[in-house]
Coordinates of N, CA and C in Angstrom, one line a residue:
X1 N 0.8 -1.2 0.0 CA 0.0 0.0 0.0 C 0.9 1.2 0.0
X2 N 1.4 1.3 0.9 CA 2.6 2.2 0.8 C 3.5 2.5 -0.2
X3 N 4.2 4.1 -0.8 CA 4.6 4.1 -2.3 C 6.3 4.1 -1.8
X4 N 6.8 3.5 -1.1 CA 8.3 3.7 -0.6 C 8.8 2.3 -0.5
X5 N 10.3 2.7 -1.0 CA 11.1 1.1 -1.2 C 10.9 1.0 0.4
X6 N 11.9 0.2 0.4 CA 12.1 -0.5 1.9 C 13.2 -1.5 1.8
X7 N 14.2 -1.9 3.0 CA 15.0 -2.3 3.0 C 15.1 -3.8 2.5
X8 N 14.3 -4.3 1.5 CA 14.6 -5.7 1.4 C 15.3 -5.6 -0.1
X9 N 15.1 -4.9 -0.7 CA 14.9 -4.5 -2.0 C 16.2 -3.9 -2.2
X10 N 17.4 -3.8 -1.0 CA 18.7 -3.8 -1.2 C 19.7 -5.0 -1.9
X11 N 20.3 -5.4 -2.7 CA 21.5 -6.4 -3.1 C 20.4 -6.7 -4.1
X12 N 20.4 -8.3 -3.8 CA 20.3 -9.5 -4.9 C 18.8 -9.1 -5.6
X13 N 17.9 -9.2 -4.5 CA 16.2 -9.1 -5.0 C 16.1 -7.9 -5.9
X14 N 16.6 -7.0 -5.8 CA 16.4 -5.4 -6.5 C 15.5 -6.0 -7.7
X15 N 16.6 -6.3 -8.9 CA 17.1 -6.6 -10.3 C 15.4 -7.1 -10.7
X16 N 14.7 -8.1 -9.9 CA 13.5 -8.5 -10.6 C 12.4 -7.4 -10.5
X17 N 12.1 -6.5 -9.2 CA 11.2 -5.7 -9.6 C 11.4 -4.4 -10.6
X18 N 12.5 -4.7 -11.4 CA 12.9 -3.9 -12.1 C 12.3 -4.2 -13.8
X19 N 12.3 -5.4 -14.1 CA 11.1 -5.3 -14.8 C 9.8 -5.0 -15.3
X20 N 9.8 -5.0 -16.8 CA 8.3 -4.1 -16.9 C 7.1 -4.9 -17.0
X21 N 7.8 -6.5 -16.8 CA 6.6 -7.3 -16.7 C 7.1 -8.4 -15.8
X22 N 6.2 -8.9 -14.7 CA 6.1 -10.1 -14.3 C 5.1 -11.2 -15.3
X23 N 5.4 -12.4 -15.5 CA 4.9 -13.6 -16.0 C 4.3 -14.9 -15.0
X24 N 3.0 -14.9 -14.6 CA 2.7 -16.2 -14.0 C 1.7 -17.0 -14.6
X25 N 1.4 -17.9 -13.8 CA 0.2 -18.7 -14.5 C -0.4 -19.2 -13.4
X26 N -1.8 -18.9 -13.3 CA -2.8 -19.2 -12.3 C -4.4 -19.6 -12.8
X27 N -5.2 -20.4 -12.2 CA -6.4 -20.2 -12.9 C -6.7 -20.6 -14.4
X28 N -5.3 -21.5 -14.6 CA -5.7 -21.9 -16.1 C -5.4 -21.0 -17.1
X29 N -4.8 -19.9 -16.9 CA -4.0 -18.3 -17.1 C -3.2 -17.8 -17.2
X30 N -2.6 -17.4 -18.3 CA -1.2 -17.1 -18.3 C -1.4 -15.0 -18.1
X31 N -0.8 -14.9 -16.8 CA -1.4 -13.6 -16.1 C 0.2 -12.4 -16.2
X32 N 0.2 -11.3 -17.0 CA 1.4 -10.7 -17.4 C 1.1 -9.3 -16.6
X33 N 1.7 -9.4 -15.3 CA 1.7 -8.0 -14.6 C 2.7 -7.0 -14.8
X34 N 2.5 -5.7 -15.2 CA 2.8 -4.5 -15.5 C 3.7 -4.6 -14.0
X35 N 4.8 -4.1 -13.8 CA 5.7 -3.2 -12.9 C 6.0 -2.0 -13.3
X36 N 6.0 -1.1 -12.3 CA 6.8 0.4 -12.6 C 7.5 0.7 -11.4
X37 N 8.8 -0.1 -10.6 CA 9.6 0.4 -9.5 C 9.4 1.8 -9.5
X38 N 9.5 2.4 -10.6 CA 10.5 3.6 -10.7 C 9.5 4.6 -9.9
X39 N 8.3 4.7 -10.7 CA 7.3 5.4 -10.2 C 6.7 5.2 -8.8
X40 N 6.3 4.1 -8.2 CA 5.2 3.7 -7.6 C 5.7 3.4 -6.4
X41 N 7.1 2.3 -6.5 CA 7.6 1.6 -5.3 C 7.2 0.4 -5.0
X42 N 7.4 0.0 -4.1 CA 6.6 -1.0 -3.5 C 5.0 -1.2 -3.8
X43 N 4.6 -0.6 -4.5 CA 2.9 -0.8 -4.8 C 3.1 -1.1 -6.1
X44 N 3.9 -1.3 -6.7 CA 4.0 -1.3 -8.5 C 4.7 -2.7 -8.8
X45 N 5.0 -3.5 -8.1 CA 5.5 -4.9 -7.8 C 5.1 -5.8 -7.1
X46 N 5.6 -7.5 -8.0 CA 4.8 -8.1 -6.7 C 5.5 -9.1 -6.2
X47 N 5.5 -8.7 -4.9 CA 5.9 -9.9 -3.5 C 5.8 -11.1 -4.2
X48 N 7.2 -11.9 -3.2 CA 6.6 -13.1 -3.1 C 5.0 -13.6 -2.4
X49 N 5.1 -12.7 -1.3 CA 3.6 -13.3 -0.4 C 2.6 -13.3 -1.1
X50 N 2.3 -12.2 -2.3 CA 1.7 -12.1 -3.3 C 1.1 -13.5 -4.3
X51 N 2.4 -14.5 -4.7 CA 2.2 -15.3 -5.2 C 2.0 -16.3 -4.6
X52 N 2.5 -16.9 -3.1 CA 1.8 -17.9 -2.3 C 0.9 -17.9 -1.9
X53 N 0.0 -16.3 -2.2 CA -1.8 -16.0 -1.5 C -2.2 -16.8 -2.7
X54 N -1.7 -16.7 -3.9 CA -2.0 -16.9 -5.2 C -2.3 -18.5 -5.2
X55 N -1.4 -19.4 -5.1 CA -1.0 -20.2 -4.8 C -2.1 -21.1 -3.8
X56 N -2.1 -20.0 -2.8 CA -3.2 -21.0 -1.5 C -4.5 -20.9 -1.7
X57 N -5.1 -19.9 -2.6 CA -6.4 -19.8 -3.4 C -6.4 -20.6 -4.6
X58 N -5.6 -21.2 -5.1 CA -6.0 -22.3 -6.1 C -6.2 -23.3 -5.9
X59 N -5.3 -23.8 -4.7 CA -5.6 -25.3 -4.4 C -7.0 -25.2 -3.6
X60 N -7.8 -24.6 -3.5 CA -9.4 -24.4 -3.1 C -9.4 -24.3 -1.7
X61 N -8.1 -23.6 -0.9 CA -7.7 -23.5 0.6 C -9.7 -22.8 1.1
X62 N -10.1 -22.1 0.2 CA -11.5 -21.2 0.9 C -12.3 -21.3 -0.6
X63 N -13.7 -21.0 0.0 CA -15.2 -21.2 -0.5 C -14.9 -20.0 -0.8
X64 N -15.5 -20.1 -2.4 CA -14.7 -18.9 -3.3 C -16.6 -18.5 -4.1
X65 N -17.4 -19.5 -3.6 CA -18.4 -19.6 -4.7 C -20.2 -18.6 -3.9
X66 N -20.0 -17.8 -4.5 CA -20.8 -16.7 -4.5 C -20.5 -16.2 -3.3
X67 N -19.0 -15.4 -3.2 CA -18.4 -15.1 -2.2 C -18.2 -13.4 -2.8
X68 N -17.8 -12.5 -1.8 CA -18.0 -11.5 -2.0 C -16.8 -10.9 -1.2
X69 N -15.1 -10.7 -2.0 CA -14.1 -10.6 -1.8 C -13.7 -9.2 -1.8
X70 N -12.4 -9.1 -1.1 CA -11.8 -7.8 -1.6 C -10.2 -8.1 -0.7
X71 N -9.4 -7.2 -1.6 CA -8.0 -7.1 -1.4 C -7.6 -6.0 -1.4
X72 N -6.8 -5.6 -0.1 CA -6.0 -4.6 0.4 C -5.0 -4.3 -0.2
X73 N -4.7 -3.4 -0.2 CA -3.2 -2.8 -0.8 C -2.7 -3.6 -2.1
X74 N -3.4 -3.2 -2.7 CA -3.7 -4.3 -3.9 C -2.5 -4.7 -4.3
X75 N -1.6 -3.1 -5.0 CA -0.6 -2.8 -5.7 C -0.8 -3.2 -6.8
X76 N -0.3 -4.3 -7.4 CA -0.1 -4.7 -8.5 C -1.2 -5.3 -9.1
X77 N -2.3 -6.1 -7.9 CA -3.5 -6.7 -8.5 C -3.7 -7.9 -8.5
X78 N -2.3 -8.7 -8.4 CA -2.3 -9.8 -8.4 C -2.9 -11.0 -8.2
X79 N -3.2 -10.8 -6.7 CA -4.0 -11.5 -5.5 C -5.8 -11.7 -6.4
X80 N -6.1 -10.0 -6.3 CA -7.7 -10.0 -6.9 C -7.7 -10.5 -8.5
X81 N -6.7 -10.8 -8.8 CA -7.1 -10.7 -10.6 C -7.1 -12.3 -10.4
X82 N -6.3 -13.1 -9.8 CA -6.3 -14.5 -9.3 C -7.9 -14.6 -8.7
X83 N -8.1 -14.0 -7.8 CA -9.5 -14.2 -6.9 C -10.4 -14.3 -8.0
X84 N -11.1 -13.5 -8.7 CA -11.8 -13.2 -9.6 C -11.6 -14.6 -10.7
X85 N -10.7 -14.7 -11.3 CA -10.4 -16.0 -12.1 C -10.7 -17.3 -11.9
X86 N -10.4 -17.0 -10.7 CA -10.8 -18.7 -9.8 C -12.5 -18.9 -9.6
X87 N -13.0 -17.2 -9.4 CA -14.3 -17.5 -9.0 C -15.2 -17.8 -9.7
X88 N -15.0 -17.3 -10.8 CA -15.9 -16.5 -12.4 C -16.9 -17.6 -12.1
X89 N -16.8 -18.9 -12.2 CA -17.6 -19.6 -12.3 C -19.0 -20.0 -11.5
X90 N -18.6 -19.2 -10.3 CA -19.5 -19.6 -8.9 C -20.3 -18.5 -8.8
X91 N -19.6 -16.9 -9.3 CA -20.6 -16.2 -8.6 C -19.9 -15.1 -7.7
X92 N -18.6 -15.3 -7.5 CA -17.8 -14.6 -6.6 C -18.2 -13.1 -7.5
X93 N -17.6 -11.9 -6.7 CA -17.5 -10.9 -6.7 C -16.0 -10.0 -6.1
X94 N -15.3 -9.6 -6.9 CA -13.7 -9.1 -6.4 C -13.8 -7.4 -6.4
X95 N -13.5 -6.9 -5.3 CA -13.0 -5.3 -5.3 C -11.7 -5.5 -4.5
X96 N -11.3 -5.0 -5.4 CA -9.5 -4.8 -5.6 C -9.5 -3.1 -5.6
X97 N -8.5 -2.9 -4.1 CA -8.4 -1.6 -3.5 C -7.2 -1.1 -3.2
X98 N -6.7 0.3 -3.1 CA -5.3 0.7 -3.2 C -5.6 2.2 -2.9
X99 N -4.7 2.9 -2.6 CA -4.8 4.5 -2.3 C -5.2 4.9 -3.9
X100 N -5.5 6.2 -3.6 CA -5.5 7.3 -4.8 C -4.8 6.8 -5.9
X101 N -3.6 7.2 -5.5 CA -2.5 7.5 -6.7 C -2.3 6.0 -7.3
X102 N -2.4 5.1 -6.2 CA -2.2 3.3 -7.4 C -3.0 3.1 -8.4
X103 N -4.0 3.6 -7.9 CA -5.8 3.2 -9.0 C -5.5 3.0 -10.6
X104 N -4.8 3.8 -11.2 CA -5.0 3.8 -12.5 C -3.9 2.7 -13.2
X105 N -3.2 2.5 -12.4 CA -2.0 1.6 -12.4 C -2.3 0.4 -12.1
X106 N -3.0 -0.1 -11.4 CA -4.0 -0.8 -10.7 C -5.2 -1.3 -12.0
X107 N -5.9 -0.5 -12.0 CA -6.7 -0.7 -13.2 C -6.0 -1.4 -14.7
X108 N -5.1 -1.0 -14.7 CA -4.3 -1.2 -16.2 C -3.8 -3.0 -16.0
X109 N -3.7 -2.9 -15.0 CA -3.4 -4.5 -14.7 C -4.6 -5.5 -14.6
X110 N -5.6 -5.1 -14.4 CA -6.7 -5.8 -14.3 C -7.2 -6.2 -15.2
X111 N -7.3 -4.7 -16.1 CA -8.0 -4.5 -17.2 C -7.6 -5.8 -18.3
X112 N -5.8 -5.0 -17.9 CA -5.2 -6.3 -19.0 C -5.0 -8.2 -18.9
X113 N -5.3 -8.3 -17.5 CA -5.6 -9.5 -17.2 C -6.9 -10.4 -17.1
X114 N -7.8 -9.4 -16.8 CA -9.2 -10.2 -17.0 C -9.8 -10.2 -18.2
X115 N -10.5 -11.2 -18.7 CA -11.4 -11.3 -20.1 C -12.7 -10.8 -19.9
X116 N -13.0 -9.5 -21.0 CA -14.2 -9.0 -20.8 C -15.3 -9.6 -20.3
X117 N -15.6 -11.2 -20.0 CA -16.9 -11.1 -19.1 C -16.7 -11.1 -17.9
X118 N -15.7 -11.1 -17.6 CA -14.9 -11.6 -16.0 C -14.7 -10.1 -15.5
X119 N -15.0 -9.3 -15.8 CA -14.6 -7.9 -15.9 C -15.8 -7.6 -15.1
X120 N -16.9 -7.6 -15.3 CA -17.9 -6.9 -14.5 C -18.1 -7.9 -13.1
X121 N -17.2 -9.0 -12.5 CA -17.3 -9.2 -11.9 C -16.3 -8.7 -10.4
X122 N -15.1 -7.7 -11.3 CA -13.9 -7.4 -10.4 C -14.6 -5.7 -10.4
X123 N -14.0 -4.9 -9.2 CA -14.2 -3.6 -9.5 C -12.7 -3.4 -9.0
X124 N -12.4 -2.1 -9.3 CA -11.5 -1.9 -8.8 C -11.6 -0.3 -8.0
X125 N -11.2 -0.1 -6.6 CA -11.6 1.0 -6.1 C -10.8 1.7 -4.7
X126 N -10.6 2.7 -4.7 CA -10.2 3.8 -3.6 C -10.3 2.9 -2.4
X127 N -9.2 3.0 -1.3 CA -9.4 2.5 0.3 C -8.2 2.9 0.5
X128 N -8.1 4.3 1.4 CA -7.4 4.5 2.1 C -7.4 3.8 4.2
X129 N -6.9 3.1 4.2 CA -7.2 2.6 5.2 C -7.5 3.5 6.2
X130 N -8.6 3.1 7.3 CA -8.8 4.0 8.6 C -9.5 5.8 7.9
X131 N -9.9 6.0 6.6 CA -9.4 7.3 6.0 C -11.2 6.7 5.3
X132 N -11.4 6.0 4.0 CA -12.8 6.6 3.3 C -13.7 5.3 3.7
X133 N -13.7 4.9 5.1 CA -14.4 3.6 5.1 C -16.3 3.9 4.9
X134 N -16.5 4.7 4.9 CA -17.9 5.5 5.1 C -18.3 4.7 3.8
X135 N -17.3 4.4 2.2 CA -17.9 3.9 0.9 C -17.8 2.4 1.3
X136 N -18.4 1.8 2.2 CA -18.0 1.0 2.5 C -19.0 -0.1 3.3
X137 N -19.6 -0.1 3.2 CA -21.0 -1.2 4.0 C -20.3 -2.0 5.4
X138 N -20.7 -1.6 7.1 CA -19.8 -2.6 7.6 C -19.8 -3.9 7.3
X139 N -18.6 -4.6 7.6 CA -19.1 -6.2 7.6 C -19.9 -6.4 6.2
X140 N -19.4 -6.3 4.7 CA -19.6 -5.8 3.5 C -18.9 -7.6 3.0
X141 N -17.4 -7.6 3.3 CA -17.3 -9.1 2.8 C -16.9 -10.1 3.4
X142 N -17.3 -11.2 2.5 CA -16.7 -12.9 3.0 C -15.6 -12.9 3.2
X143 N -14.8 -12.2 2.5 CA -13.6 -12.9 2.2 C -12.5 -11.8 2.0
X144 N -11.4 -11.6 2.9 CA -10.8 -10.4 2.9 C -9.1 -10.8 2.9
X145 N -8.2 -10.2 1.8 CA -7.1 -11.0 1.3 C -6.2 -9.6 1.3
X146 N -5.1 -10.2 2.2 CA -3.9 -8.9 1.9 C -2.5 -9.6 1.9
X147 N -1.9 -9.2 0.6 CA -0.2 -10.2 0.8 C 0.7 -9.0 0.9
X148 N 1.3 -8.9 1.9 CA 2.5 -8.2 2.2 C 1.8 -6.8 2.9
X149 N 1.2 -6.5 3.3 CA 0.5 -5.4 3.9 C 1.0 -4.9 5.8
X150 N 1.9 -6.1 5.6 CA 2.3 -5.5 7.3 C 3.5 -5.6 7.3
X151 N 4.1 -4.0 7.3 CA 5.2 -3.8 7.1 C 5.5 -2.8 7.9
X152 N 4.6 -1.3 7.9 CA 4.6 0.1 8.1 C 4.0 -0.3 9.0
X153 N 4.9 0.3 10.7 CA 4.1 0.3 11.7 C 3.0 1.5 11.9
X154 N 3.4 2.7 11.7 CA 2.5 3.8 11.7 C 1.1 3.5 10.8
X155 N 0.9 2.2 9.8 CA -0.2 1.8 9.6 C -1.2 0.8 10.2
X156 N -0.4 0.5 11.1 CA -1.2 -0.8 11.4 C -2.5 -0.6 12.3
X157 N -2.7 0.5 13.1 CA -4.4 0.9 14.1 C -5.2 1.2 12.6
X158 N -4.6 1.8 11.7 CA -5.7 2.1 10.7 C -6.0 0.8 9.6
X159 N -4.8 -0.2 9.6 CA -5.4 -1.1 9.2 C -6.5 -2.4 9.7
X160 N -6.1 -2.3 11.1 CA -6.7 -3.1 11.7 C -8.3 -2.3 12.1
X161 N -8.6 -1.1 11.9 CA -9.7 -0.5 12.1 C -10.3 -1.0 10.6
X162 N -9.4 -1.0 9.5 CA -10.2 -1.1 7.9 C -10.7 -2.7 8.4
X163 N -10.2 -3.4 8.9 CA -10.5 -4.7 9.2 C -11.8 -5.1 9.7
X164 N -12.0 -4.3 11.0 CA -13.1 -4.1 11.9 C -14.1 -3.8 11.0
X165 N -13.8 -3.2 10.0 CA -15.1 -2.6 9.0 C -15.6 -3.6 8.4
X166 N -14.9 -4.1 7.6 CA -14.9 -4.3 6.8 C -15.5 -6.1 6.8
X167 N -15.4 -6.7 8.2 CA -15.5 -8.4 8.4 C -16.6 -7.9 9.4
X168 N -17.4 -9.4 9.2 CA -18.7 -9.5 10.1 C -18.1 -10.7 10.8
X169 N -18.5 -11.2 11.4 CA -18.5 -12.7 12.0 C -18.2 -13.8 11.4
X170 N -18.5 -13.9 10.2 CA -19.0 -15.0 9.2 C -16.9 -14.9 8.4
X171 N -16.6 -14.1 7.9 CA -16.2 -13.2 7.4 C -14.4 -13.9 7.6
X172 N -14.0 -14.3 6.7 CA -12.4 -15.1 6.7 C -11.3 -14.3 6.3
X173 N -10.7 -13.8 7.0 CA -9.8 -12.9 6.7 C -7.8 -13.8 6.1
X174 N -7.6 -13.7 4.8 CA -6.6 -14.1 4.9 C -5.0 -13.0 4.7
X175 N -4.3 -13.3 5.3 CA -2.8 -12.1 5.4 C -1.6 -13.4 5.0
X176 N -1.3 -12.8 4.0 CA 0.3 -13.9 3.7 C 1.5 -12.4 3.9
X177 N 2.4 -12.6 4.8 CA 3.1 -12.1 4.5 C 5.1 -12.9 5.4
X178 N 5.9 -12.3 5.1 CA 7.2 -12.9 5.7 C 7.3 -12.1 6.8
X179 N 7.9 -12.4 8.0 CA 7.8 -12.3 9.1 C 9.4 -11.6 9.0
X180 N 9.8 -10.0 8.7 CA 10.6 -9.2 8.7 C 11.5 -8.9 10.0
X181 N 10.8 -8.4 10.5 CA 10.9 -7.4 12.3 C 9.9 -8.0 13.3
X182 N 10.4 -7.4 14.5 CA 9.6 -7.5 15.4 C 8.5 -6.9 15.1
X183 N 8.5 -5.7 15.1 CA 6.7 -5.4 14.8 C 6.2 -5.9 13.7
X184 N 6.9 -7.0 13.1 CA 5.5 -7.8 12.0 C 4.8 -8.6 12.7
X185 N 5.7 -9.3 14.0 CA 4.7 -10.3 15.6 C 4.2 -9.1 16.1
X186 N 4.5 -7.9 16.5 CA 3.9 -7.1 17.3 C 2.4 -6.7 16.5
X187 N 1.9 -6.9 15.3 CA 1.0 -6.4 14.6 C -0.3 -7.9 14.9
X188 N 0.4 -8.9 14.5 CA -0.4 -10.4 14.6 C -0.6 -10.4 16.3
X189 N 0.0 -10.2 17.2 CA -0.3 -9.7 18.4 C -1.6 -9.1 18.8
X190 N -1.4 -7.7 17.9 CA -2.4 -6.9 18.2 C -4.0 -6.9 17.5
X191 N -3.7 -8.1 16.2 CA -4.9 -8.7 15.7 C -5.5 -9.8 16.2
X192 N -4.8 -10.3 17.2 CA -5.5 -11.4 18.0 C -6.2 -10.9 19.3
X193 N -6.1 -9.5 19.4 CA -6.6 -9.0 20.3 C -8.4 -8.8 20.1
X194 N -8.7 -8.6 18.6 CA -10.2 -8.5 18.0 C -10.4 -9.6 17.4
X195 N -9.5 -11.0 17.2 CA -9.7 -11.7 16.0 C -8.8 -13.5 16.2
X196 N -9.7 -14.3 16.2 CA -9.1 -15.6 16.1 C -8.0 -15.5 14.9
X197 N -6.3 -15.9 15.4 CA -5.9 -15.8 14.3 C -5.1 -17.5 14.3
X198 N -5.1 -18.1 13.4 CA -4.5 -19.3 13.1 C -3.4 -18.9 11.8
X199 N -2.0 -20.1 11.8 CA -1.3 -20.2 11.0 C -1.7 -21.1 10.0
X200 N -2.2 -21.1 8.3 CA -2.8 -22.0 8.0 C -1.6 -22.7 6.6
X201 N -0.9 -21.8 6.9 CA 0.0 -22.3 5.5 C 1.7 -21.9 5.6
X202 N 2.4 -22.3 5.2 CA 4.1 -21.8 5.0 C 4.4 -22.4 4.0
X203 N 5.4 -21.3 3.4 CA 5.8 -21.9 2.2 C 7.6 -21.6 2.4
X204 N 7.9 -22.9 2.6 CA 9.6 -22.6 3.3 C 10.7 -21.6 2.2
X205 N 10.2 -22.3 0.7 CA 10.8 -21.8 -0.3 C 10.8 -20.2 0.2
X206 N 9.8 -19.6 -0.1 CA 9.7 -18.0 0.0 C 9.8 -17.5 1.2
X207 N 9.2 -18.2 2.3 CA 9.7 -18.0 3.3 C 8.2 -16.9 3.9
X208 N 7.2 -17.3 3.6 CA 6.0 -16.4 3.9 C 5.3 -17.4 4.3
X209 N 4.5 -16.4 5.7 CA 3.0 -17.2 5.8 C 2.1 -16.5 5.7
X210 N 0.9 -17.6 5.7 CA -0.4 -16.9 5.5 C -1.5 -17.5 7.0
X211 N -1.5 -16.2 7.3 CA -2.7 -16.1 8.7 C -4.1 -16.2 8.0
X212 N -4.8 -16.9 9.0 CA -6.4 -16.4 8.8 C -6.6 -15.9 10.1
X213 N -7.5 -15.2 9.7 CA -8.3 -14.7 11.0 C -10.0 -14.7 11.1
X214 N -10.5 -14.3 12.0 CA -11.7 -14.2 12.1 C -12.6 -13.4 13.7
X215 N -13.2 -12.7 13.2 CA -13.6 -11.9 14.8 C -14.3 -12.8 15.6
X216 N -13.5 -12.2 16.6 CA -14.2 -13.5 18.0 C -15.4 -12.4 18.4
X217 N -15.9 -13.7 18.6 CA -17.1 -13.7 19.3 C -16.9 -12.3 21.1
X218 N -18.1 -11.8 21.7 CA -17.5 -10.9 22.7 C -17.2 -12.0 23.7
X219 N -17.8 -13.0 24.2 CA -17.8 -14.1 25.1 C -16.5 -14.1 24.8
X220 N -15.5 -14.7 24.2 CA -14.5 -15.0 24.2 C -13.3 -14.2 24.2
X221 N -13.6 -12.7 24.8 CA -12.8 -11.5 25.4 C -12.3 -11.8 26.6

């Protein structure tokens, strides 16, 4: 979400987000994501955690079928243009969200990824975390996907408030990301404070996990 490098992106890793295109295959899909380091940062590339969320949504890890999704800090789009492809068939619904300035960058990757009927099932749209939740229905979706989103500590009360919005009870929250610093524990800490969190996946290669969560009940405060 954030438009600023960050220290990982020093030495060896640099070289790949420096491309103008990433190449994967998902969904029966050969899926060609636009990069722009130069401009964007960190929101214009995509994570590994990106592709093991990818990854853990294919093999049918969650009920995808007339589900009503959305993905955080989108950046690149990845995640939702995967969500959406997987679903087309069931009924799902994808909003794929990012600050201001990502959107049109954001859009261009979707656009170019999804096939015109699949298209009216993704939107793509504005979410400043903790900032425009008002466009926003509480407790609005099933299914809420963010890869690499916990990084910036100064974000984390406003993401975890977008969270509170945004999940009902019902409501499966998944977070893949690599466990950097202390305050990446200090953050899963402070989401188990509103939210049953379990470890449901690792992927040793990349070296990322993916949490679910879910709001607990008040009884169990």
């Amino acid at each position: 979400m954030a438009l600023v490098p960050y220290e990982e992106t020093a030495g060896v890793g640099l070289q790949k987000f420096h491309k103008p295109l990433a190449t994967f295959s998902f969904a029966s899909h050969t899926i060609q994501i636009r990069q722009d380091w130069r401009q964007l940062g960190v929101a214009a590339v995509v994570w590994d955690a990106a592709v093991v969320l990818c990854t853990y949504l294919e093999m049918g890890a969650v009920e995808l079928r007339g589900c009503s999704a959305v993905e955080l800090g989108a950046g690149t789009g990845l995640v939702g243009i995967v969500a959406a492809l997987l679903g087309t068939e069931t009924g799902a619904h994808v909003t794929i969200t990012d600050r201001k300035v990502a959107l049109e960058f954001l859009k261009s990757n979707v656009q170019a990824n999804l096939p015109p009927h699949i298209q009216p099932n993704a939107v793509v749209k504005e979410l400043t975390w903790g900032q425009n939740l008002g466009s926003y229905s509480p407790g609005e979706f099933d299914l809420i996907l963010g890869a690499d989103i916990i990084y910036l500590e100064e974000t984390f009360a406003d993401l975890l408030q977008t969270l509170e919005h945004l999940s009902s009870k019902r409501s499966v929250i998944l977070l893949a990301c690599r466990i950097r610093y202390e305050r990446d524990n200090n953050f899963l800490a402070m989401l188990e404070r509103q939210f049953t969190v379990s470890k449901v996946h690792y992927d040793s290669e990349k070296d990322v996990h993916i949490y679910r969560a879910q709001k607990r009940n008040q009884r169990e405060d």
